[in-house]
PDB file of C-alpha atoms and ligand atoms in Angstrom:
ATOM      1  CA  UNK A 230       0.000   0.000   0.000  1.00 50.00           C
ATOM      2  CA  UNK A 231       1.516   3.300  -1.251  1.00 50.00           C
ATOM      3  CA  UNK A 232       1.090   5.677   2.368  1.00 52.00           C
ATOM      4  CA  UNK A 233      -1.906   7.787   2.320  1.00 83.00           C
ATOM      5  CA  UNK A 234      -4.533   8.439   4.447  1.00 93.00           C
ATOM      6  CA  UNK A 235      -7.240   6.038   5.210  1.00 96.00           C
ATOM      7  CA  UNK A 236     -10.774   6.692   5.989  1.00 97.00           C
ATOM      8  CA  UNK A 237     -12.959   4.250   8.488  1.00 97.00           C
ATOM      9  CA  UNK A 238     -16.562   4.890   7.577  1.00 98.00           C
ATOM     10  CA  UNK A 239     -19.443   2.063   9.110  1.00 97.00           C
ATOM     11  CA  UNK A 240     -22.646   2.644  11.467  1.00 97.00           C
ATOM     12  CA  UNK A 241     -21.437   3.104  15.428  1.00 96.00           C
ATOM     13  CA  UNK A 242     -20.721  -0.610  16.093  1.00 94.00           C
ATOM     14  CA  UNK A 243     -19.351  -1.910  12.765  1.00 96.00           C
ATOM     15  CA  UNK A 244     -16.171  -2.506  13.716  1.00 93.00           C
ATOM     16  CA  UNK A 245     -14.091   0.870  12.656  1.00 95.00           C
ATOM     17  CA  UNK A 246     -12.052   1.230  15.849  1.00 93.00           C
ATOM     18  CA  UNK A 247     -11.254  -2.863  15.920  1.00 91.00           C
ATOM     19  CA  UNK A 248     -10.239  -2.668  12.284  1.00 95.00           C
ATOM     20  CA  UNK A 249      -8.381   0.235  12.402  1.00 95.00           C
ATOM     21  CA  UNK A 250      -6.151  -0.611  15.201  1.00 93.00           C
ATOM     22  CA  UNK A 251      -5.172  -3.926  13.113  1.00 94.00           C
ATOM     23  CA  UNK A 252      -4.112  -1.898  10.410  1.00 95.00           C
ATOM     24  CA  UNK A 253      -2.794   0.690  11.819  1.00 95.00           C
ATOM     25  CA  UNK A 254      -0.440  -1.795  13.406  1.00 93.00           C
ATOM     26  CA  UNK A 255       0.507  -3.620  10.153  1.00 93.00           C
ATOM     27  CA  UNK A 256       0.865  -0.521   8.736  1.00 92.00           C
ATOM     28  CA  UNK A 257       2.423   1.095  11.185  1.00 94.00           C
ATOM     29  CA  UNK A 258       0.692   4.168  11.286  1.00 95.00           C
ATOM     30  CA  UNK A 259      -1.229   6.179  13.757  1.00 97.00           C
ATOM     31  CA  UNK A 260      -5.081   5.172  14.323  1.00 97.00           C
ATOM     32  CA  UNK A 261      -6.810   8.345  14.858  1.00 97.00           C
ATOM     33  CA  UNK A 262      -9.845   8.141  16.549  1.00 97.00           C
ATOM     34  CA  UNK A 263     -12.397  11.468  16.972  1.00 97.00           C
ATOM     35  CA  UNK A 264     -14.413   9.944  19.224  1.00 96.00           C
ATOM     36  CA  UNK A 265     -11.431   8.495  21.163  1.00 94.00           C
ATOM     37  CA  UNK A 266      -9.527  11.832  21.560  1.00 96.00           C
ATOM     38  CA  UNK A 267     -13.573  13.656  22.574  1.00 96.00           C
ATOM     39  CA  UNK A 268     -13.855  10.750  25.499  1.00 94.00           C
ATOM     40  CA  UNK A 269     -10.107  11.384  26.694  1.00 94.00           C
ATOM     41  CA  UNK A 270     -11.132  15.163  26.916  1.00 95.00           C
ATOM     42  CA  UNK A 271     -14.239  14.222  28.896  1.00 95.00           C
ATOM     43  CA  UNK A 272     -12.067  12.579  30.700  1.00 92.00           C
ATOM     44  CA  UNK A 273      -9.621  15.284  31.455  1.00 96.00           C
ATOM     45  CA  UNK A 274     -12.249  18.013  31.844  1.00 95.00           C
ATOM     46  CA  UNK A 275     -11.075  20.071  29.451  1.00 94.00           C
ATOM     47  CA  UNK A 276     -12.954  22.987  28.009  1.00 91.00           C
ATOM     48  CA  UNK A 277     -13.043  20.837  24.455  1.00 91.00           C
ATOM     49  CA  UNK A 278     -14.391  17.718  27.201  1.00 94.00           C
ATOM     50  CA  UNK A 279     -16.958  19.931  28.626  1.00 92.00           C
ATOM     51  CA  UNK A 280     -18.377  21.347  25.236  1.00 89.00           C
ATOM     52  CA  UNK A 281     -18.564  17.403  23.852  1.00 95.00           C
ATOM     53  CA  UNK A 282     -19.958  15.787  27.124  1.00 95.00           C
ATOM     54  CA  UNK A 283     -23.427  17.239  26.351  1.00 95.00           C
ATOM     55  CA  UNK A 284     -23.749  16.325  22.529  1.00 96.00           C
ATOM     56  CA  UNK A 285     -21.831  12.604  23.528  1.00 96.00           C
ATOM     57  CA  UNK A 286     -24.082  11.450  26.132  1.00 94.00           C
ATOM     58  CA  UNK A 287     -27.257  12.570  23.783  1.00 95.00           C
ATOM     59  CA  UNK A 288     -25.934  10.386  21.291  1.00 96.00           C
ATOM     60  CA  UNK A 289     -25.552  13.339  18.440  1.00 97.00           C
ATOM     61  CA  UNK A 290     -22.406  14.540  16.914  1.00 98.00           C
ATOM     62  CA  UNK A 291     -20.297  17.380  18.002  1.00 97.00           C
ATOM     63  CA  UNK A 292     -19.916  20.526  15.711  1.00 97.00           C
ATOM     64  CA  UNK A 293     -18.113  20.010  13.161  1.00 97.00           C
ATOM     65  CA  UNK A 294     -15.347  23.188  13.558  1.00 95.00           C
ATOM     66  CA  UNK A 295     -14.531  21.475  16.503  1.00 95.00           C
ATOM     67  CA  UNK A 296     -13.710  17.672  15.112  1.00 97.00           C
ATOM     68  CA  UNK A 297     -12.466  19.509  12.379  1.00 97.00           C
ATOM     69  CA  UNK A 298     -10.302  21.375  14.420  1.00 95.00           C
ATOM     70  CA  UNK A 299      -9.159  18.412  16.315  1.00 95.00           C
ATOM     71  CA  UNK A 300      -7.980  16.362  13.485  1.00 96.00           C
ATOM     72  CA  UNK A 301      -6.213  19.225  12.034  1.00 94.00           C
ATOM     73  CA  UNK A 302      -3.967  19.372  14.545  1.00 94.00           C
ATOM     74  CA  UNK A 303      -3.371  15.646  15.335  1.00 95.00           C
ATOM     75  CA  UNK A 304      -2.012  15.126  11.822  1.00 93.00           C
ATOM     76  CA  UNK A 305       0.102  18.168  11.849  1.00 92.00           C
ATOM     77  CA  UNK A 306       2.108  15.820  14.344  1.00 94.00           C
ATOM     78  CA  UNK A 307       5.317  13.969  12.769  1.00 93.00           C
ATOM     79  CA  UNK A 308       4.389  10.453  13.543  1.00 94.00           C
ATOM     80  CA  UNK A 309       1.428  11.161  10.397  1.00 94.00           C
ATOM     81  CA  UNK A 310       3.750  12.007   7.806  1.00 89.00           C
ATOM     82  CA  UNK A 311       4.087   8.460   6.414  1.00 89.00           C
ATOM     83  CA  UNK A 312      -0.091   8.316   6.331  1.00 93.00           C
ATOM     84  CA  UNK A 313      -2.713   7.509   9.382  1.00 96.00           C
ATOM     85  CA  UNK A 314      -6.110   6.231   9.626  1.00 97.00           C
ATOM     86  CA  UNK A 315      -9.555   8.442  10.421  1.00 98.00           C
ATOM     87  CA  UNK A 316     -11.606   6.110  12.647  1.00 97.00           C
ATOM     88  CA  UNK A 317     -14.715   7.748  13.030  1.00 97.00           C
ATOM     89  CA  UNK A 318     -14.197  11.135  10.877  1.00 98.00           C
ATOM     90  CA  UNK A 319     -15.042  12.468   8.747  1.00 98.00           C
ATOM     91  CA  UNK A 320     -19.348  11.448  10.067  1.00 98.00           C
ATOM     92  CA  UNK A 321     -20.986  14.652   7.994  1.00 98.00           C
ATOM     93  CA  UNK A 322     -20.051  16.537   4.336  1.00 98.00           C
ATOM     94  CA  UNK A 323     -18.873  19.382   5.509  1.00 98.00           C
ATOM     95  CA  UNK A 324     -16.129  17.100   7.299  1.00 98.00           C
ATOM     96  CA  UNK A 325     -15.894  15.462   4.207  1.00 98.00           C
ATOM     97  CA  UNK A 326     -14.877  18.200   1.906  1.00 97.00           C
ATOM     98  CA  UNK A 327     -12.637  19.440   5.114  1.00 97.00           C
ATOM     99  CA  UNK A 328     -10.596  16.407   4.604  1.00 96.00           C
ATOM    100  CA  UNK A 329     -10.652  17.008   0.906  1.00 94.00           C
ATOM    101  CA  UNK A 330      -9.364  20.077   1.673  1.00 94.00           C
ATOM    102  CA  UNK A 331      -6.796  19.552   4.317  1.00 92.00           C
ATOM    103  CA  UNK A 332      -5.485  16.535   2.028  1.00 92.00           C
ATOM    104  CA  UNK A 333      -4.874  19.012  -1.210  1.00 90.00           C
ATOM    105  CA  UNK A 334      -3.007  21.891   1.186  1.00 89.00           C
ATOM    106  CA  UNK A 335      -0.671  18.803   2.157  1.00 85.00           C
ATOM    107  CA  UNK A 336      -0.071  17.514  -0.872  1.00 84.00           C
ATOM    108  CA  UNK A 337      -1.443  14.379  -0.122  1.00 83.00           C
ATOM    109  CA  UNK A 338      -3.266  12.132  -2.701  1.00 87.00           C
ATOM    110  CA  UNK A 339      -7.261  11.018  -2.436  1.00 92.00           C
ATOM    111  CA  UNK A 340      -7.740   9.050   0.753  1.00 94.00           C
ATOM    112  CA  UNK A 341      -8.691   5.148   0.373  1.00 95.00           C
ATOM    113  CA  UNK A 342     -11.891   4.749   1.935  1.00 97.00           C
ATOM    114  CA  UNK A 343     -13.583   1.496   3.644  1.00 97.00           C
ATOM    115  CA  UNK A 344     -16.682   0.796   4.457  1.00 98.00           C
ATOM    116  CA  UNK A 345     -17.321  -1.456   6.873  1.00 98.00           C
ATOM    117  CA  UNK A 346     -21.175  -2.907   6.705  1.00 97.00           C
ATOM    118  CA  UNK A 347     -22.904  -4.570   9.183  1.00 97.00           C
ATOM    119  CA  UNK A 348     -26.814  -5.520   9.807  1.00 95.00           C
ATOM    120  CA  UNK A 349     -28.882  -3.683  12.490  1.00 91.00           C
ATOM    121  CA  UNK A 350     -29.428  -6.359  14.932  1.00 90.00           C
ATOM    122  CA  UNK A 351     -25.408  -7.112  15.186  1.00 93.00           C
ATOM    123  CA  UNK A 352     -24.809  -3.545  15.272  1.00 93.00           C
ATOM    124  CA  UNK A 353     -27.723  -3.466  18.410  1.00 92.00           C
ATOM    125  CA  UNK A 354     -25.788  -6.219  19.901  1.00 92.00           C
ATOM    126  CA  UNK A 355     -21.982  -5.351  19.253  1.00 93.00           C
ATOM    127  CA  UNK A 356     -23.081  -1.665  20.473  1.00 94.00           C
ATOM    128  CA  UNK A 357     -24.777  -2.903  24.436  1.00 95.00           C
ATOM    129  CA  UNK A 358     -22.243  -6.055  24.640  1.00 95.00           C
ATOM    130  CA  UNK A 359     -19.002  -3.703  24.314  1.00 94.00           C
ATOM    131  CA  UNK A 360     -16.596  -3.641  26.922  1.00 95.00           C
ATOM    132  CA  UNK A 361     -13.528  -1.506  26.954  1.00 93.00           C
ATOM    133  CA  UNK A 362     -10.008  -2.177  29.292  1.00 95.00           C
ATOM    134  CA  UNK A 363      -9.457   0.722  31.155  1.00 93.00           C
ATOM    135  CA  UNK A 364      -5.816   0.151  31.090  1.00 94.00           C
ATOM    136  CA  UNK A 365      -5.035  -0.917  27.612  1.00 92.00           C
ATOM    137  CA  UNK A 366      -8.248  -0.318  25.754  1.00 88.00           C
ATOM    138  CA  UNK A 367      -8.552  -3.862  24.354  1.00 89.00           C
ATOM    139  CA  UNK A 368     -12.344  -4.151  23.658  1.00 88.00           C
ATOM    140  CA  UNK A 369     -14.193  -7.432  24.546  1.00 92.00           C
ATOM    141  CA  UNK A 370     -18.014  -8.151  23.601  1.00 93.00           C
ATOM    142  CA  UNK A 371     -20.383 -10.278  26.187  1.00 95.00           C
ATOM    143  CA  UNK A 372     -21.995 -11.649  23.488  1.00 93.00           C
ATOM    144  CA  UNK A 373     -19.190 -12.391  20.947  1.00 90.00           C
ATOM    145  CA  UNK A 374     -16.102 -12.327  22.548  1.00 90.00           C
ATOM    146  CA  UNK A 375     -16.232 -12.266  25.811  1.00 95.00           C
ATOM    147  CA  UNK A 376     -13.424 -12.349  28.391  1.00 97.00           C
ATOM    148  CA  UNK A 377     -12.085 -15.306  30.411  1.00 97.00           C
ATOM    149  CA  UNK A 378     -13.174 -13.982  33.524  1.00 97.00           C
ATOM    150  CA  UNK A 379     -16.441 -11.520  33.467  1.00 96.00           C
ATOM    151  CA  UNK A 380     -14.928  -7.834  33.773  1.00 97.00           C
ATOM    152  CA  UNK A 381     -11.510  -8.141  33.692  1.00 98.00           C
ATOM    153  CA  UNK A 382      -9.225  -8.163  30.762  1.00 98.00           C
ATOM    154  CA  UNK A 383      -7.376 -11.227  29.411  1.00 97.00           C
ATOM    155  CA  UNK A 384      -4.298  -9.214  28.986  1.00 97.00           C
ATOM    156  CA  UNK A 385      -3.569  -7.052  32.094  1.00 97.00           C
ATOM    157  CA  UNK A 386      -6.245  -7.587  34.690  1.00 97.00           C
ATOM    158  CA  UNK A 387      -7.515  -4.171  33.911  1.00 97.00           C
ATOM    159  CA  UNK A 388     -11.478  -3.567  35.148  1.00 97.00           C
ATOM    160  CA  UNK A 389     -13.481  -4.167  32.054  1.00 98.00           C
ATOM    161  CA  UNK A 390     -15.880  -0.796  31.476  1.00 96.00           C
ATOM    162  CA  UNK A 391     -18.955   0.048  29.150  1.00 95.00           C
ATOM    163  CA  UNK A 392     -19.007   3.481  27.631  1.00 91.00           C
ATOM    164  CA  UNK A 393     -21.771   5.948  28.613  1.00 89.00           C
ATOM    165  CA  UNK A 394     -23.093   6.277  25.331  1.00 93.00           C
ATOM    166  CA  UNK A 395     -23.391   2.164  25.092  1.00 93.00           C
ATOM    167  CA  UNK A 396     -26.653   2.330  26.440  1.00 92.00           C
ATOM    168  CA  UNK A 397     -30.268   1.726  24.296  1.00 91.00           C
ATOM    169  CA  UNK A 398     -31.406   5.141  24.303  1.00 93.00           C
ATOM    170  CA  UNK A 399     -28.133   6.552  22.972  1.00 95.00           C
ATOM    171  CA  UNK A 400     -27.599   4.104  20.297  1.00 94.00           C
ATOM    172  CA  UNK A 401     -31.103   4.366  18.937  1.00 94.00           C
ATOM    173  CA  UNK A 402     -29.559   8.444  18.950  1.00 96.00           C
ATOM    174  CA  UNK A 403     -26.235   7.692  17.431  1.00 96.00           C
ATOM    175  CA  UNK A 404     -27.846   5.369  15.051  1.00 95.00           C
ATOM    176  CA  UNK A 405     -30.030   7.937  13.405  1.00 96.00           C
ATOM    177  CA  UNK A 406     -27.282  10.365  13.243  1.00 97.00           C
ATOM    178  CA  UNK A 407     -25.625   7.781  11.273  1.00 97.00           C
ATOM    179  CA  UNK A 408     -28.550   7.462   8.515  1.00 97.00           C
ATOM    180  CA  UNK A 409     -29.165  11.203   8.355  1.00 98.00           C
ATOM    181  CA  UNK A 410     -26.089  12.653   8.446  1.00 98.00           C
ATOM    182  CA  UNK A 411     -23.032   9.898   7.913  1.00 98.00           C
ATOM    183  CA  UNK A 412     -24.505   7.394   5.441  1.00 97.00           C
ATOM    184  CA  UNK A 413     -24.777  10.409   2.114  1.00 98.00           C
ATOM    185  CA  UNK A 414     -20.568  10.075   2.681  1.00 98.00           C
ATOM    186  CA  UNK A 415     -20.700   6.405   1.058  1.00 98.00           C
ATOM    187  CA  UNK A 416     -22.232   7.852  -2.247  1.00 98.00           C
ATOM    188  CA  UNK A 417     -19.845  10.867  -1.622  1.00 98.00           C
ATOM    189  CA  UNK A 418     -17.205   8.619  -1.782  1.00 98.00           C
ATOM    190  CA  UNK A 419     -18.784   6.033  -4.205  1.00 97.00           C
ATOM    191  CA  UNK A 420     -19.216   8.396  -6.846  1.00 97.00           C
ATOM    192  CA  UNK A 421     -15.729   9.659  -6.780  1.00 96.00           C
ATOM    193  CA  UNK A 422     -14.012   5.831  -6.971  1.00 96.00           C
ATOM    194  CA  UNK A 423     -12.315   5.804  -3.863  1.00 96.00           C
ATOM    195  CA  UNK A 424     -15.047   3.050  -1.694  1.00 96.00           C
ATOM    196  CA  UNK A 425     -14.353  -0.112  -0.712  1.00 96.00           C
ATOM    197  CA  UNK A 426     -17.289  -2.042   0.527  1.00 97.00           C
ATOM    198  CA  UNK A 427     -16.462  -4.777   3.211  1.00 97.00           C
ATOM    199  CA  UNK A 428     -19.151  -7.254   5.041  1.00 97.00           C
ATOM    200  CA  UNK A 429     -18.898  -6.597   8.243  1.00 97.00           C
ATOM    201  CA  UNK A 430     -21.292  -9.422   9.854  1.00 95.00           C
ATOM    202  CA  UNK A 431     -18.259 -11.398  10.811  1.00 93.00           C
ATOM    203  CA  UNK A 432     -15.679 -12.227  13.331  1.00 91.00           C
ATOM    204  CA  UNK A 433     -12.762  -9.492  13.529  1.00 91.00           C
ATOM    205  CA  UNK A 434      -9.618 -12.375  12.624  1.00 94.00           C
ATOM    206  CA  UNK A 435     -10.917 -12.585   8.943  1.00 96.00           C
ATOM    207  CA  UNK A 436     -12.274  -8.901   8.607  1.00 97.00           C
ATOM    208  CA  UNK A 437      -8.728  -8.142   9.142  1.00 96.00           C
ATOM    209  CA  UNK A 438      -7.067 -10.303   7.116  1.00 95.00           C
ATOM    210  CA  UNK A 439      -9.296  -9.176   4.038  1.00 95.00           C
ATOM    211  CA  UNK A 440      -8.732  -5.489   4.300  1.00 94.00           C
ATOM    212  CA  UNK A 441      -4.737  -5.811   4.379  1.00 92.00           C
ATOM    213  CA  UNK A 442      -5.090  -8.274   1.789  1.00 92.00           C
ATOM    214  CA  UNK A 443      -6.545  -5.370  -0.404  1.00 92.00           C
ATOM    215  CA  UNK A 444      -4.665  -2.706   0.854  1.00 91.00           C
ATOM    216  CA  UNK A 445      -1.673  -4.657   0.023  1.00 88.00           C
ATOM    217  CA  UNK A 446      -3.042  -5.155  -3.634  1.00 85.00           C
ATOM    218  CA  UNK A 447      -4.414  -0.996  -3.898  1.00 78.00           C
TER     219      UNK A 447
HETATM  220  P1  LIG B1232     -17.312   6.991  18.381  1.00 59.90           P
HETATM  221  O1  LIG B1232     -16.384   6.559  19.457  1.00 59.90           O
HETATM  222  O2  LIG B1232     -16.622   7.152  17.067  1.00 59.90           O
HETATM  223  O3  LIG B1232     -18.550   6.151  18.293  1.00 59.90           O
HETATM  224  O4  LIG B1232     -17.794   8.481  18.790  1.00 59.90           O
HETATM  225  C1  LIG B1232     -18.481   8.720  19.999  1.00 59.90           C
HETATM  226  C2  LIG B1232     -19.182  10.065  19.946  1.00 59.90           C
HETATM  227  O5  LIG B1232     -18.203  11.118  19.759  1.00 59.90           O
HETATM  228  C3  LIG B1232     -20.158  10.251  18.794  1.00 59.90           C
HETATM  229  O6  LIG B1232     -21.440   9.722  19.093  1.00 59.90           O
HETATM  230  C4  LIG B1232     -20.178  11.784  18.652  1.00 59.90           C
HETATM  231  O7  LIG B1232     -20.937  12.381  19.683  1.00 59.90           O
HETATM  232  C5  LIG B1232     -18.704  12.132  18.902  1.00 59.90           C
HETATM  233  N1  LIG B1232     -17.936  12.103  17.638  1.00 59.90           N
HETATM  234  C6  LIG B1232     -16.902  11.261  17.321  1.00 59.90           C
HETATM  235  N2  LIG B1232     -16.427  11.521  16.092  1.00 59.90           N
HETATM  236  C7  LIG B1232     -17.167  12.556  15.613  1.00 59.90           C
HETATM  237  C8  LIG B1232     -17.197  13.267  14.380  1.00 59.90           C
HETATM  238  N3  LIG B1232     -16.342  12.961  13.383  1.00 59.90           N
HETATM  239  N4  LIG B1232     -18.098  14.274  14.253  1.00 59.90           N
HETATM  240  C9  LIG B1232     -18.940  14.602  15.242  1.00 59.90           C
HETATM  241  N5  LIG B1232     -19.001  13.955  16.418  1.00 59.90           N
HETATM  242  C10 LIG B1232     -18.122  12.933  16.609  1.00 59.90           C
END
């Protein structure tokens, strides 16, 4: 794979951040996550954290200047000059075209884009069975991967946690701001050659293995 930037696009719960973090380690390049970097400034309490919290925990998006400003800067940072992977941006067309944008000032060619499809029910499930290690942020579903021991991660011991927007009422939320206002980016990117459609509905292992297997070949 010539080094470019890669795009993550799927339905909350299809899989983008497991996916990404496979190939951002065969790849060796840095995952970048929106929603990752919004919960660590939750976290933190930052001004950024406090704006988000509200718009997070209702299960809508968060403005777009302010993603927009937030992946800006991350891939100003030296460890993205040899490509990186959006996981969960850009989720509207204004963030689209920002990309298309920010991409063209840098010099950069057309990002390669995946999407990662998966059916309603799974996503239902893969959405209220995640759990997250709150040391090394290996995720774990009850229903389709669960851990050895209930709560605690396989690797470190680390206390197994669910995310606040992981519960029904949120997803329903963060599912219709995926028709409404994520979904028009797969004809976006459809119509200008760069998609690549992959089926979701399975376990991670060969999800993986197919996507590197292409990028390898693009
Ligand atoms: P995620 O971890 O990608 O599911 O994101 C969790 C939440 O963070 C979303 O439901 C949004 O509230 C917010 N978020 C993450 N990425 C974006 C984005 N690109 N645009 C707007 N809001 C975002």
């Amino acid at each position: 794979m010539k080094t470019r930037a890669l795009i993550f696009l799927g339905a909350p719960g299809a899989g983008k951040g497991t996916q990404a973090r496979e190939v951002a380690k065969e790849y060796h390049i840095p995952q970048i996550s929106t929603g990752d970097i919004l919960r660590d400034s939750v976290k933190k309490g930052t001004p950024l954290g406090l704006a988000a919290k509200v718009k997070m925990e209702a299960g809508q998006l968060v403005p777009d200047e302010v993603v927009c400003g937030i992946v800006e800067e991350r891939i100003s940072e030296p460890d993205c000059c040899q490509g990186f992977i959006l996981d969960g941006f850009p989720r509207t067309l204004p963030q689209a075209e920002f990309v298309d944008r920010m991409l063209e000032a840098k010099g950069r060619g057309s990002p390669r884009v995946i999407n990662i499809q998966v059916d309603q029910d799974v996503l239902m499930k893969r959405l209220t069975g995640r759990r997250t290690c709150a040391v090394c942020g290996e995720i774990y579903n009850v229903y389709f991967g669960p851990p050895k021991q209930e709560g605690v991660c396989d690797k470190d011991g680390g206390k197994l946690l669910q995310r606040a927007d992981d519960n029904e009422d949120t997803i329903r939320q963060r599912l219709v701001a995926y028709e409404n206002q994520t979904r028009p980016l797969i004809d976006y990117y459809r119509r200008k050659n760069l998609l690549h459609d992959v089926d979701g509905n399975r376990d991670p292992e060969p999800i993986a293995q197919e996507l590197c297997q292409h990028l390898k070949a693009a």
